[in-house]
């Protein structure tokens, strides 16, 4: 079995790649930070004796995405599982004060990047008449919260695209799942806020999800019997009721 995991240099993508290697998947891992991809490849190949292929590209750049994916050998193109995970939030501003560069970063990564990769992989799955696509959405794709505006819009797009993929790929034996998590302590808030201390405060006073919690969820999704597909999962920290209500201890 071959899995392609986008954004495997950190957080959910890295934890999911580790889980899949343990399950004996050969892996295509992507991201911009080459050193991290090389480190992960060497770790997974040594520990689990699987093959790991690195694709080092910026998912926002259509020509880079197409170039790297089309250079895969015939064997590597037999992708069974695509984890559309690469994504980010940039900034936390009121919509009328938002930084348009942040908006473009989120739209180009979370929507267009996901589409560039999917547009390449979906026909391969259609041709082989099997495949599973797991899109990492968010609670931000189910609700809108103050200052979440554009990030929420991009994750609502992931929610819609998941539904579109599911209905249009079902005739070809390709199944589609969305996992929509609440707060997970990864590098996400450091990227969003650009400050490690501010990022720590996001998770202060309660226990957030971990990247491994999401990898465990992916493991559950892919280990269902052949007649079962999990369409959608919302997974939250026990202390988080929705995108803006969290039970936090004072101090
Ligand atoms: P991290 O910041 O820890 O990881 C993000 C990953 O995405 C990295 O591997 C990064 O790789 C990759 N990525 C980002 N931008 C690009 C780009 N332009 N080109 C290629 N790869 C890119 O965050 P998470 O693991 O938390 O996030 C993973 C997904 O989960 C995202 O889609 C996020 O929206 C979603 N999510 C996160 C939640 C959270 O609270 N953390 C909750 C709900 C959903 P590199 O920088 O090396 O390119
Ligand atoms: C990340 C979770 O609540 O910051 O998608 O939007 S949240």
PDB file of C-alpha atoms and ligand atoms in Angstrom:
ATOM      1  CA  UNK A   1       0.000   0.000   0.000  1.00  0.00           C
ATOM      2  CA  UNK A   2       1.167   3.534  -0.816  1.00  0.00           C
ATOM      3  CA  UNK A   3       0.100   6.690   1.021  1.00  0.00           C
ATOM      4  CA  UNK A   4       0.813  10.306   0.106  1.00  0.00           C
ATOM      5  CA  UNK A   5       0.827  12.641   3.107  1.00  0.00           C
ATOM      6  CA  UNK A   6       1.051  16.385   2.436  1.00  0.00           C
ATOM      7  CA  UNK A   7       2.628  18.536   5.127  1.00  0.00           C
ATOM      8  CA  UNK A   8       4.571  15.725   6.803  1.00  0.00           C
ATOM      9  CA  UNK A   9       7.275  17.946   8.323  1.00  0.00           C
ATOM     10  CA  UNK A  10       5.304  18.684  11.505  1.00  0.00           C
ATOM     11  CA  UNK A  11       2.172  18.110  13.531  1.00  0.00           C
ATOM     12  CA  UNK A  12      -0.643  15.933  12.181  1.00  0.00           C
ATOM     13  CA  UNK A  13       1.115  15.076   8.916  1.00  0.00           C
ATOM     14  CA  UNK A  14       4.242  13.834  10.667  1.00  0.00           C
ATOM     15  CA  UNK A  15       2.311  11.820  13.269  1.00  0.00           C
ATOM     16  CA  UNK A  16       0.143  10.315  10.511  1.00  0.00           C
ATOM     17  CA  UNK A  17       3.169   9.378   8.408  1.00  0.00           C
ATOM     18  CA  UNK A  18       4.658   7.631  11.463  1.00  0.00           C
ATOM     19  CA  UNK A  19       1.422   5.728  12.110  1.00  0.00           C
ATOM     20  CA  UNK A  20       1.170   4.681   8.442  1.00  0.00           C
ATOM     21  CA  UNK A  21       4.781   3.494   8.327  1.00  0.00           C
ATOM     22  CA  UNK A  22       4.072   1.372  11.387  1.00  0.00           C
ATOM     23  CA  UNK A  23       1.125  -0.088   9.426  1.00  0.00           C
ATOM     24  CA  UNK A  24       3.582  -0.936   6.660  1.00  0.00           C
ATOM     25  CA  UNK A  25       2.552   1.707   4.097  1.00  0.00           C
ATOM     26  CA  UNK A  26       5.225   2.963   1.713  1.00  0.00           C
ATOM     27  CA  UNK A  27       5.049   6.726   1.898  1.00  0.00           C
ATOM     28  CA  UNK A  28       5.296   9.820  -0.246  1.00  0.00           C
ATOM     29  CA  UNK A  29       5.892  12.711   2.133  1.00  0.00           C
ATOM     30  CA  UNK A  30       5.736  16.378   1.177  1.00  0.00           C
ATOM     31  CA  UNK A  31       6.562  19.769   2.654  1.00  0.00           C
ATOM     32  CA  UNK A  32       8.871  22.744   2.213  1.00  0.00           C
ATOM     33  CA  UNK A  33      11.377  21.925   4.983  1.00  0.00           C
ATOM     34  CA  UNK A  34      13.644  19.412   3.248  1.00  0.00           C
ATOM     35  CA  UNK A  35      15.814  18.647   6.298  1.00  0.00           C
ATOM     36  CA  UNK A  36      12.782  17.553   8.264  1.00  0.00           C
ATOM     37  CA  UNK A  37      11.575  15.362   5.396  1.00  0.00           C
ATOM     38  CA  UNK A  38      15.023  13.741   5.181  1.00  0.00           C
ATOM     39  CA  UNK A  39      15.076  13.131   8.941  1.00  0.00           C
ATOM     40  CA  UNK A  40      11.617  11.544   8.835  1.00  0.00           C
ATOM     41  CA  UNK A  41      12.477   9.384   5.823  1.00  0.00           C
ATOM     42  CA  UNK A  42      15.594   8.047   7.483  1.00  0.00           C
ATOM     43  CA  UNK A  43      13.752   7.366  10.758  1.00  0.00           C
ATOM     44  CA  UNK A  44      10.815   5.561   9.115  1.00  0.00           C
ATOM     45  CA  UNK A  45      12.922   3.509   6.708  1.00  0.00           C
ATOM     46  CA  UNK A  46      15.182   2.335   9.527  1.00  0.00           C
ATOM     47  CA  UNK A  47      12.471   1.695  12.112  1.00  0.00           C
ATOM     48  CA  UNK A  48       9.753   0.159   9.924  1.00  0.00           C
ATOM     49  CA  UNK A  49      11.587  -1.055   6.787  1.00  0.00           C
ATOM     50  CA  UNK A  50       9.193   0.822   4.481  1.00  0.00           C
ATOM     51  CA  UNK A  51      10.099   2.878   1.410  1.00  0.00           C
ATOM     52  CA  UNK A  52       9.779   6.640   1.739  1.00  0.00           C
ATOM     53  CA  UNK A  53       9.825   9.084  -1.181  1.00  0.00           C
ATOM     54  CA  UNK A  54      10.396  12.776  -0.507  1.00  0.00           C
ATOM     55  CA  UNK A  55       8.672  15.441  -2.586  1.00  0.00           C
ATOM     56  CA  UNK A  56       9.958  18.852  -1.556  1.00  0.00           C
ATOM     57  CA  UNK A  57       7.654  21.580  -2.861  1.00  0.00           C
ATOM     58  CA  UNK A  58       5.586  24.574  -1.891  1.00  0.00           C
ATOM     59  CA  UNK A  59       1.989  23.406  -2.321  1.00  0.00           C
ATOM     60  CA  UNK A  60       0.908  26.936  -3.320  1.00  0.00           C
ATOM     61  CA  UNK A  61       2.970  26.719  -6.514  1.00  0.00           C
ATOM     62  CA  UNK A  62       0.989  24.840  -9.108  1.00  0.00           C
ATOM     63  CA  UNK A  63       3.930  24.238 -11.443  1.00  0.00           C
ATOM     64  CA  UNK A  64       6.060  22.815  -8.585  1.00  0.00           C
ATOM     65  CA  UNK A  65       3.254  20.519  -7.450  1.00  0.00           C
ATOM     66  CA  UNK A  66       2.660  19.242 -10.992  1.00  0.00           C
ATOM     67  CA  UNK A  67       6.387  18.854 -11.729  1.00  0.00           C
ATOM     68  CA  UNK A  68       7.141  16.802  -8.602  1.00  0.00           C
ATOM     69  CA  UNK A  69       4.065  14.593  -8.782  1.00  0.00           C
ATOM     70  CA  UNK A  70       4.445  13.868 -12.485  1.00  0.00           C
ATOM     71  CA  UNK A  71       8.057  12.810 -11.934  1.00  0.00           C
ATOM     72  CA  UNK A  72       6.940   9.920  -9.698  1.00  0.00           C
ATOM     73  CA  UNK A  73       7.626   6.501 -11.189  1.00  0.00           C
ATOM     74  CA  UNK A  74       4.739   4.291 -12.329  1.00  0.00           C
ATOM     75  CA  UNK A  75       4.988   2.255  -9.096  1.00  0.00           C
ATOM     76  CA  UNK A  76       4.865   5.301  -6.837  1.00  0.00           C
ATOM     77  CA  UNK A  77       1.819   6.581  -8.736  1.00  0.00           C
ATOM     78  CA  UNK A  78      -0.230   3.626  -7.459  1.00  0.00           C
ATOM     79  CA  UNK A  79      -1.422   5.712  -4.530  1.00  0.00           C
ATOM     80  CA  UNK A  80      -3.973   4.003  -2.271  1.00  0.00           C
ATOM     81  CA  UNK A  81      -4.363   6.726   0.322  1.00  0.00           C
ATOM     82  CA  UNK A  82      -4.072  10.517   0.026  1.00  0.00           C
ATOM     83  CA  UNK A  83      -3.966  12.555   3.227  1.00  0.00           C
ATOM     84  CA  UNK A  84      -4.655  16.185   2.291  1.00  0.00           C
ATOM     85  CA  UNK A  85      -3.187  17.698   5.430  1.00  0.00           C
ATOM     86  CA  UNK A  86      -0.856  20.596   4.515  1.00  0.00           C
ATOM     87  CA  UNK A  87      -2.462  23.796   5.694  1.00  0.00           C
ATOM     88  CA  UNK A  88      -2.211  26.777   7.947  1.00  0.00           C
ATOM     89  CA  UNK A  89      -3.828  29.777   9.532  1.00  0.00           C
ATOM     90  CA  UNK A  90      -2.054  33.104   9.218  1.00  0.00           C
ATOM     91  CA  UNK A  91      -3.086  35.954  11.500  1.00  0.00           C
ATOM     92  CA  UNK A  92      -6.081  36.496  13.723  1.00  0.00           C
ATOM     93  CA  UNK A  93      -7.675  39.801  12.754  1.00  0.00           C
ATOM     94  CA  UNK A  94     -11.076  41.355  12.335  1.00  0.00           C
ATOM     95  CA  UNK A  95     -12.084  41.000   8.699  1.00  0.00           C
ATOM     96  CA  UNK A  96     -12.022  44.734   7.935  1.00  0.00           C
ATOM     97  CA  UNK A  97      -8.492  44.970   9.334  1.00  0.00           C
ATOM     98  CA  UNK A  98      -7.155  41.731   7.831  1.00  0.00           C
ATOM     99  CA  UNK A  99      -3.795  41.445   6.135  1.00  0.00           C
ATOM    100  CA  UNK A 100      -4.422  40.498   2.512  1.00  0.00           C
ATOM    101  CA  UNK A 101      -1.072  38.663   2.320  1.00  0.00           C
ATOM    102  CA  UNK A 102      -2.340  36.413   5.145  1.00  0.00           C
ATOM    103  CA  UNK A 103      -5.582  35.842   3.241  1.00  0.00           C
ATOM    104  CA  UNK A 104      -3.716  34.840   0.106  1.00  0.00           C
ATOM    105  CA  UNK A 105      -1.449  32.476   2.041  1.00  0.00           C
ATOM    106  CA  UNK A 106      -4.445  30.652   3.537  1.00  0.00           C
ATOM    107  CA  UNK A 107      -6.476  30.510   0.335  1.00  0.00           C
ATOM    108  CA  UNK A 108      -3.472  29.414  -1.754  1.00  0.00           C
ATOM    109  CA  UNK A 109      -2.441  26.703   0.715  1.00  0.00           C
ATOM    110  CA  UNK A 110      -5.678  25.360   2.189  1.00  0.00           C
ATOM    111  CA  UNK A 111      -7.844  25.483  -0.939  1.00  0.00           C
ATOM    112  CA  UNK A 112      -5.703  25.802  -4.054  1.00  0.00           C
ATOM    113  CA  UNK A 113      -2.821  23.634  -2.791  1.00  0.00           C
ATOM    114  CA  UNK A 114      -5.211  20.879  -1.745  1.00  0.00           C
ATOM    115  CA  UNK A 115      -6.821  21.070  -5.182  1.00  0.00           C
ATOM    116  CA  UNK A 116      -3.513  20.967  -7.097  1.00  0.00           C
ATOM    117  CA  UNK A 117      -2.471  17.747  -5.327  1.00  0.00           C
ATOM    118  CA  UNK A 118      -5.943  16.210  -5.544  1.00  0.00           C
ATOM    119  CA  UNK A 119      -6.297  17.035  -9.246  1.00  0.00           C
ATOM    120  CA  UNK A 120      -3.184  14.967  -9.892  1.00  0.00           C
ATOM    121  CA  UNK A 121      -3.992  12.050  -7.583  1.00  0.00           C
ATOM    122  CA  UNK A 122      -7.749  11.651  -8.224  1.00  0.00           C
ATOM    123  CA  UNK A 123      -7.415  10.470 -11.864  1.00  0.00           C
ATOM    124  CA  UNK A 124      -4.818   7.907 -10.752  1.00  0.00           C
ATOM    125  CA  UNK A 125      -7.288   6.541  -8.208  1.00  0.00           C
ATOM    126  CA  UNK A 126     -10.139   6.635 -10.724  1.00  0.00           C
ATOM    127  CA  UNK A 127      -7.986   4.685 -13.179  1.00  0.00           C
ATOM    128  CA  UNK A 128      -7.114   2.005 -10.612  1.00  0.00           C
ATOM    129  CA  UNK A 129     -10.757   1.965  -9.463  1.00  0.00           C
ATOM    130  CA  UNK A 130      -9.824   2.282  -5.801  1.00  0.00           C
ATOM    131  CA  UNK A 131      -8.472   4.797  -3.365  1.00  0.00           C
ATOM    132  CA  UNK A 132      -9.179   6.714  -0.191  1.00  0.00           C
ATOM    133  CA  UNK A 133      -8.822  10.468   0.256  1.00  0.00           C
ATOM    134  CA  UNK A 134      -8.777  11.915   3.759  1.00  0.00           C
ATOM    135  CA  UNK A 135      -9.101  15.689   3.944  1.00  0.00           C
ATOM    136  CA  UNK A 136      -8.008  17.358   7.167  1.00  0.00           C
ATOM    137  CA  UNK A 137     -10.672  20.002   7.651  1.00  0.00           C
ATOM    138  CA  UNK A 138     -11.373  21.740  10.943  1.00  0.00           C
ATOM    139  CA  UNK A 139     -14.082  22.754  13.370  1.00  0.00           C
ATOM    140  CA  UNK A 140     -13.421  26.065  11.542  1.00  0.00           C
ATOM    141  CA  UNK A 141     -15.017  24.418   8.516  1.00  0.00           C
ATOM    142  CA  UNK A 142     -18.190  23.721  10.476  1.00  0.00           C
ATOM    143  CA  UNK A 143     -18.516  26.991  12.408  1.00  0.00           C
ATOM    144  CA  UNK A 144     -17.264  30.557  12.128  1.00  0.00           C
ATOM    145  CA  UNK A 145     -15.591  32.306  15.058  1.00  0.00           C
ATOM    146  CA  UNK A 146     -14.496  35.894  15.691  1.00  0.00           C
ATOM    147  CA  UNK A 147     -11.288  36.764  13.834  1.00  0.00           C
ATOM    148  CA  UNK A 148     -11.306  33.327  12.185  1.00  0.00           C
ATOM    149  CA  UNK A 149     -12.977  34.749   9.054  1.00  0.00           C
ATOM    150  CA  UNK A 150     -10.726  33.767   6.118  1.00  0.00           C
ATOM    151  CA  UNK A 151      -9.306  30.652   7.793  1.00  0.00           C
ATOM    152  CA  UNK A 152     -12.889  29.521   8.485  1.00  0.00           C
ATOM    153  CA  UNK A 153     -13.811  30.239   4.860  1.00  0.00           C
ATOM    154  CA  UNK A 154     -10.935  28.079   3.598  1.00  0.00           C
ATOM    155  CA  UNK A 155     -11.933  25.212   5.877  1.00  0.00           C
ATOM    156  CA  UNK A 156     -15.592  25.572   4.829  1.00  0.00           C
ATOM    157  CA  UNK A 157     -14.230  25.160   1.288  1.00  0.00           C
ATOM    158  CA  UNK A 158     -12.504  21.930   2.378  1.00  0.00           C
ATOM    159  CA  UNK A 159     -15.845  20.766   3.802  1.00  0.00           C
ATOM    160  CA  UNK A 160     -17.589  21.491   0.476  1.00  0.00           C
ATOM    161  CA  UNK A 161     -14.804  19.950  -1.602  1.00  0.00           C
ATOM    162  CA  UNK A 162     -14.937  16.797   0.530  1.00  0.00           C
ATOM    163  CA  UNK A 163     -18.638  16.432  -0.292  1.00  0.00           C
ATOM    164  CA  UNK A 164     -18.042  17.143  -3.986  1.00  0.00           C
ATOM    165  CA  UNK A 165     -15.220  14.600  -4.183  1.00  0.00           C
ATOM    166  CA  UNK A 166     -17.314  12.000  -2.381  1.00  0.00           C
ATOM    167  CA  UNK A 167     -20.276  12.256  -4.756  1.00  0.00           C
ATOM    168  CA  UNK A 168     -18.227  12.452  -7.943  1.00  0.00           C
ATOM    169  CA  UNK A 169     -15.705   9.723  -7.075  1.00  0.00           C
ATOM    170  CA  UNK A 170     -18.106   7.118  -5.659  1.00  0.00           C
ATOM    171  CA  UNK A 171     -18.797   5.571  -9.112  1.00  0.00           C
ATOM    172  CA  UNK A 172     -15.078   4.790  -9.364  1.00  0.00           C
ATOM    173  CA  UNK A 173     -14.665   3.014  -6.019  1.00  0.00           C
ATOM    174  CA  UNK A 174     -12.839   5.972  -4.478  1.00  0.00           C
ATOM    175  CA  UNK A 175     -13.968   6.945  -0.971  1.00  0.00           C
ATOM    176  CA  UNK A 176     -13.570  10.281   0.763  1.00  0.00           C
ATOM    177  CA  UNK A 177     -13.412  11.173   4.448  1.00  0.00           C
ATOM    178  CA  UNK A 178     -13.081  14.473   6.279  1.00  0.00           C
ATOM    179  CA  UNK A 179     -11.579  14.739   9.743  1.00  0.00           C
ATOM    180  CA  UNK A 180     -12.496  18.076  11.343  1.00  0.00           C
ATOM    181  CA  UNK A 181     -10.582  18.662  14.589  1.00  0.00           C
ATOM    182  CA  UNK A 182     -10.781  21.296  17.276  1.00  0.00           C
ATOM    183  CA  UNK A 183      -7.650  22.617  18.983  1.00  0.00           C
ATOM    184  CA  UNK A 184      -4.505  20.517  18.600  1.00  0.00           C
ATOM    185  CA  UNK A 185      -1.158  21.650  19.997  1.00  0.00           C
ATOM    186  CA  UNK A 186       1.166  21.467  16.981  1.00  0.00           C
ATOM    187  CA  UNK A 187       3.120  24.240  15.243  1.00  0.00           C
ATOM    188  CA  UNK A 188      -0.239  25.586  14.001  1.00  0.00           C
ATOM    189  CA  UNK A 189      -0.545  28.480  16.490  1.00  0.00           C
ATOM    190  CA  UNK A 190       3.149  29.384  16.206  1.00  0.00           C
ATOM    191  CA  UNK A 191       2.619  29.741  12.442  1.00  0.00           C
ATOM    192  CA  UNK A 192      -0.650  31.618  12.935  1.00  0.00           C
ATOM    193  CA  UNK A 193       0.564  34.060  15.592  1.00  0.00           C
ATOM    194  CA  UNK A 194       4.288  34.157  14.786  1.00  0.00           C
ATOM    195  CA  UNK A 195       5.192  33.961  18.484  1.00  0.00           C
ATOM    196  CA  UNK A 196       5.880  30.870  20.626  1.00  0.00           C
ATOM    197  CA  UNK A 197       4.633  32.386  23.900  1.00  0.00           C
ATOM    198  CA  UNK A 198       1.378  33.615  22.359  1.00  0.00           C
ATOM    199  CA  UNK A 199       0.980  30.172  20.805  1.00  0.00           C
ATOM    200  CA  UNK A 200       1.416  28.483  24.214  1.00  0.00           C
ATOM    201  CA  UNK A 201      -1.304  30.703  25.662  1.00  0.00           C
ATOM    202  CA  UNK A 202      -3.805  29.392  23.099  1.00  0.00           C
ATOM    203  CA  UNK A 203      -3.696  26.033  24.924  1.00  0.00           C
ATOM    204  CA  UNK A 204      -3.314  27.377  28.471  1.00  0.00           C
ATOM    205  CA  UNK A 205      -5.494  25.914  31.223  1.00  0.00           C
ATOM    206  CA  UNK A 206      -6.858  22.900  29.353  1.00  0.00           C
ATOM    207  CA  UNK A 207      -5.619  19.787  27.600  1.00  0.00           C
ATOM    208  CA  UNK A 208      -5.710  20.205  23.818  1.00  0.00           C
ATOM    209  CA  UNK A 209      -5.675  17.351  21.306  1.00  0.00           C
ATOM    210  CA  UNK A 210      -2.315  16.041  20.142  1.00  0.00           C
ATOM    211  CA  UNK A 211      -1.173  15.242  16.613  1.00  0.00           C
ATOM    212  CA  UNK A 212      -1.222  11.586  17.655  1.00  0.00           C
ATOM    213  CA  UNK A 213      -4.938  11.838  18.502  1.00  0.00           C
ATOM    214  CA  UNK A 214      -5.539  12.726  14.855  1.00  0.00           C
ATOM    215  CA  UNK A 215      -3.184  10.014  13.572  1.00  0.00           C
ATOM    216  CA  UNK A 216      -5.151   7.552  15.743  1.00  0.00           C
ATOM    217  CA  UNK A 217      -8.365   8.844  14.103  1.00  0.00           C
ATOM    218  CA  UNK A 218      -6.880   8.294  10.643  1.00  0.00           C
ATOM    219  CA  UNK A 219      -5.922   4.797  11.766  1.00  0.00           C
ATOM    220  CA  UNK A 220      -9.542   4.137  12.799  1.00  0.00           C
ATOM    221  CA  UNK A 221     -10.872   5.488   9.485  1.00  0.00           C
ATOM    222  CA  UNK A 222      -8.591   3.349   7.309  1.00  0.00           C
ATOM    223  CA  UNK A 223      -9.063   0.175   9.322  1.00  0.00           C
ATOM    224  CA  UNK A 224     -12.851  -0.113   8.800  1.00  0.00           C
ATOM    225  CA  UNK A 225     -14.136  -3.126   6.863  1.00  0.00           C
ATOM    226  CA  UNK A 226     -14.309  -2.720   3.070  1.00  0.00           C
ATOM    227  CA  UNK A 227     -18.082  -2.054   3.096  1.00  0.00           C
ATOM    228  CA  UNK A 228     -17.721   0.928   5.469  1.00  0.00           C
ATOM    229  CA  UNK A 229     -16.636   4.534   4.883  1.00  0.00           C
ATOM    230  CA  UNK A 230     -16.483   7.171   7.582  1.00  0.00           C
ATOM    231  CA  UNK A 231     -17.696  10.329   5.824  1.00  0.00           C
ATOM    232  CA  UNK A 232     -16.936  12.924   8.458  1.00  0.00           C
ATOM    233  CA  UNK A 233     -15.565  13.132  11.986  1.00  0.00           C
ATOM    234  CA  UNK A 234     -15.576  16.167  14.286  1.00  0.00           C
ATOM    235  CA  UNK A 235     -13.030  15.536  17.017  1.00  0.00           C
ATOM    236  CA  UNK A 236     -12.560  17.996  19.873  1.00  0.00           C
ATOM    237  CA  UNK A 237     -10.580  18.253  23.099  1.00  0.00           C
ATOM    238  CA  UNK A 238     -12.840  17.110  25.955  1.00  0.00           C
ATOM    239  CA  UNK A 239     -12.594  20.645  27.367  1.00  0.00           C
ATOM    240  CA  UNK A 240     -13.687  22.348  24.114  1.00  0.00           C
ATOM    241  CA  UNK A 241     -17.424  22.487  23.350  1.00  0.00           C
ATOM    242  CA  UNK A 242     -17.206  24.396  20.065  1.00  0.00           C
ATOM    243  CA  UNK A 243     -14.811  26.723  18.320  1.00  0.00           C
ATOM    244  CA  UNK A 244     -15.113  29.411  21.002  1.00  0.00           C
ATOM    245  CA  UNK A 245     -16.234  27.727  24.260  1.00  0.00           C
ATOM    246  CA  UNK A 246     -13.412  26.077  26.192  1.00  0.00           C
ATOM    247  CA  UNK A 247     -13.344  25.070  29.843  1.00  0.00           C
ATOM    248  CA  UNK A 248     -10.030  26.496  31.120  1.00  0.00           C
ATOM    249  CA  UNK A 249      -8.559  26.403  34.610  1.00  0.00           C
ATOM    250  CA  UNK A 250      -7.625  29.852  35.890  1.00  0.00           C
ATOM    251  CA  UNK A 251      -3.791  30.240  36.320  1.00  0.00           C
TER     252      UNK A 251
HETATM  253  P1  LIG B   1       1.658  22.338  11.627  1.00  0.00           P
HETATM  254  O1  LIG B   1       1.995  23.778  11.450  1.00  0.00           O
HETATM  255  O2  LIG B   1       2.307  21.603  12.749  1.00  0.00           O
HETATM  256  O3  LIG B   1       1.937  21.543  10.257  1.00  0.00           O
HETATM  257  C1  LIG B   1       1.528  22.075   9.032  1.00  0.00           C
HETATM  258  C2  LIG B   1       2.125  21.284   7.883  1.00  0.00           C
HETATM  259  O4  LIG B   1       1.656  21.858   6.639  1.00  0.00           O
HETATM  260  C3  LIG B   1       3.635  21.337   7.850  1.00  0.00           C
HETATM  261  O5  LIG B   1       4.160  20.071   7.509  1.00  0.00           O
HETATM  262  C4  LIG B   1       3.931  22.331   6.740  1.00  0.00           C
HETATM  263  O6  LIG B   1       5.144  22.000   6.064  1.00  0.00           O
HETATM  264  C5  LIG B   1       2.754  22.087   5.791  1.00  0.00           C
HETATM  265  N1  LIG B   1       2.569  23.263   4.944  1.00  0.00           N
HETATM  266  C6  LIG B   1       2.105  24.491   5.294  1.00  0.00           C
HETATM  267  N2  LIG B   1       2.186  25.334   4.263  1.00  0.00           N
HETATM  268  C7  LIG B   1       2.734  24.630   3.223  1.00  0.00           C
HETATM  269  C8  LIG B   1       3.104  24.970   1.898  1.00  0.00           C
HETATM  270  N3  LIG B   1       2.922  26.202   1.395  1.00  0.00           N
HETATM  271  N4  LIG B   1       3.644  24.024   1.111  1.00  0.00           N
HETATM  272  C9  LIG B   1       3.826  22.767   1.591  1.00  0.00           C
HETATM  273  N5  LIG B   1       3.500  22.383   2.830  1.00  0.00           N
HETATM  274  C10 LIG B   1       2.973  23.316   3.651  1.00  0.00           C
HETATM  275  O7  LIG B   1       0.070  22.307  11.775  1.00  0.00           O
HETATM  276  P2  LIG B   1      -0.989  21.109  11.977  1.00  0.00           P
HETATM  277  O8  LIG B   1      -0.326  19.797  11.919  1.00  0.00           O
HETATM  278  O9  LIG B   1      -1.810  21.459  13.141  1.00  0.00           O
HETATM  279  O10 LIG B   1      -1.887  21.352  10.685  1.00  0.00           O
HETATM  280  C11 LIG B   1      -2.175  20.356   9.732  1.00  0.00           C
HETATM  281  C12 LIG B   1      -3.589  20.571   9.190  1.00  0.00           C
HETATM  282  O11 LIG B   1      -4.515  20.449  10.260  1.00  0.00           O
HETATM  283  C13 LIG B   1      -3.842  21.943   8.571  1.00  0.00           C
HETATM  284  O12 LIG B   1      -4.606  21.778   7.405  1.00  0.00           O
HETATM  285  C14 LIG B   1      -4.650  22.668   9.650  1.00  0.00           C
HETATM  286  O13 LIG B   1      -5.482  23.655   9.094  1.00  0.00           O
HETATM  287  C15 LIG B   1      -5.445  21.509  10.217  1.00  0.00           C
HETATM  288  N6  LIG B   1      -5.991  21.705  11.561  1.00  0.00           N
HETATM  289  C16 LIG B   1      -5.182  22.043  12.615  1.00  0.00           C
HETATM  290  C17 LIG B   1      -5.736  22.219  13.864  1.00  0.00           C
HETATM  291  C18 LIG B   1      -4.929  22.647  15.041  1.00  0.00           C
HETATM  292  O14 LIG B   1      -5.522  23.152  16.037  1.00  0.00           O
HETATM  293  N7  LIG B   1      -3.603  22.482  15.043  1.00  0.00           N
HETATM  294  C19 LIG B   1      -7.164  21.985  14.106  1.00  0.00           C
HETATM  295  C20 LIG B   1      -7.916  21.630  12.936  1.00  0.00           C
HETATM  296  C21 LIG B   1      -7.328  21.465  11.721  1.00  0.00           C
HETATM  297  P3  LIG B   1       6.316  23.053   5.707  1.00  0.00           P
HETATM  298  O15 LIG B   1       6.146  24.238   6.599  1.00  0.00           O
HETATM  299  O16 LIG B   1       7.580  22.280   5.945  1.00  0.00           O
HETATM  300  O17 LIG B   1       6.103  23.345   4.276  1.00  0.00           O
HETATM  301  C1  LIG B   2      -7.684  24.868  13.864  1.00  0.00           C
HETATM  302  C2  LIG B   2      -8.629  24.919  15.011  1.00  0.00           C
HETATM  303  O1  LIG B   2     -10.146  26.427  16.386  1.00  0.00           O
HETATM  304  O2  LIG B   2      -8.030  27.346  15.646  1.00  0.00           O
HETATM  305  O3  LIG B   2      -8.337  24.552  12.681  1.00  0.00           O
HETATM  306  O4  LIG B   2      -9.795  27.032  14.093  1.00  0.00           O
HETATM  307  S1  LIG B   2      -9.163  26.508  15.277  1.00  0.00           S
END
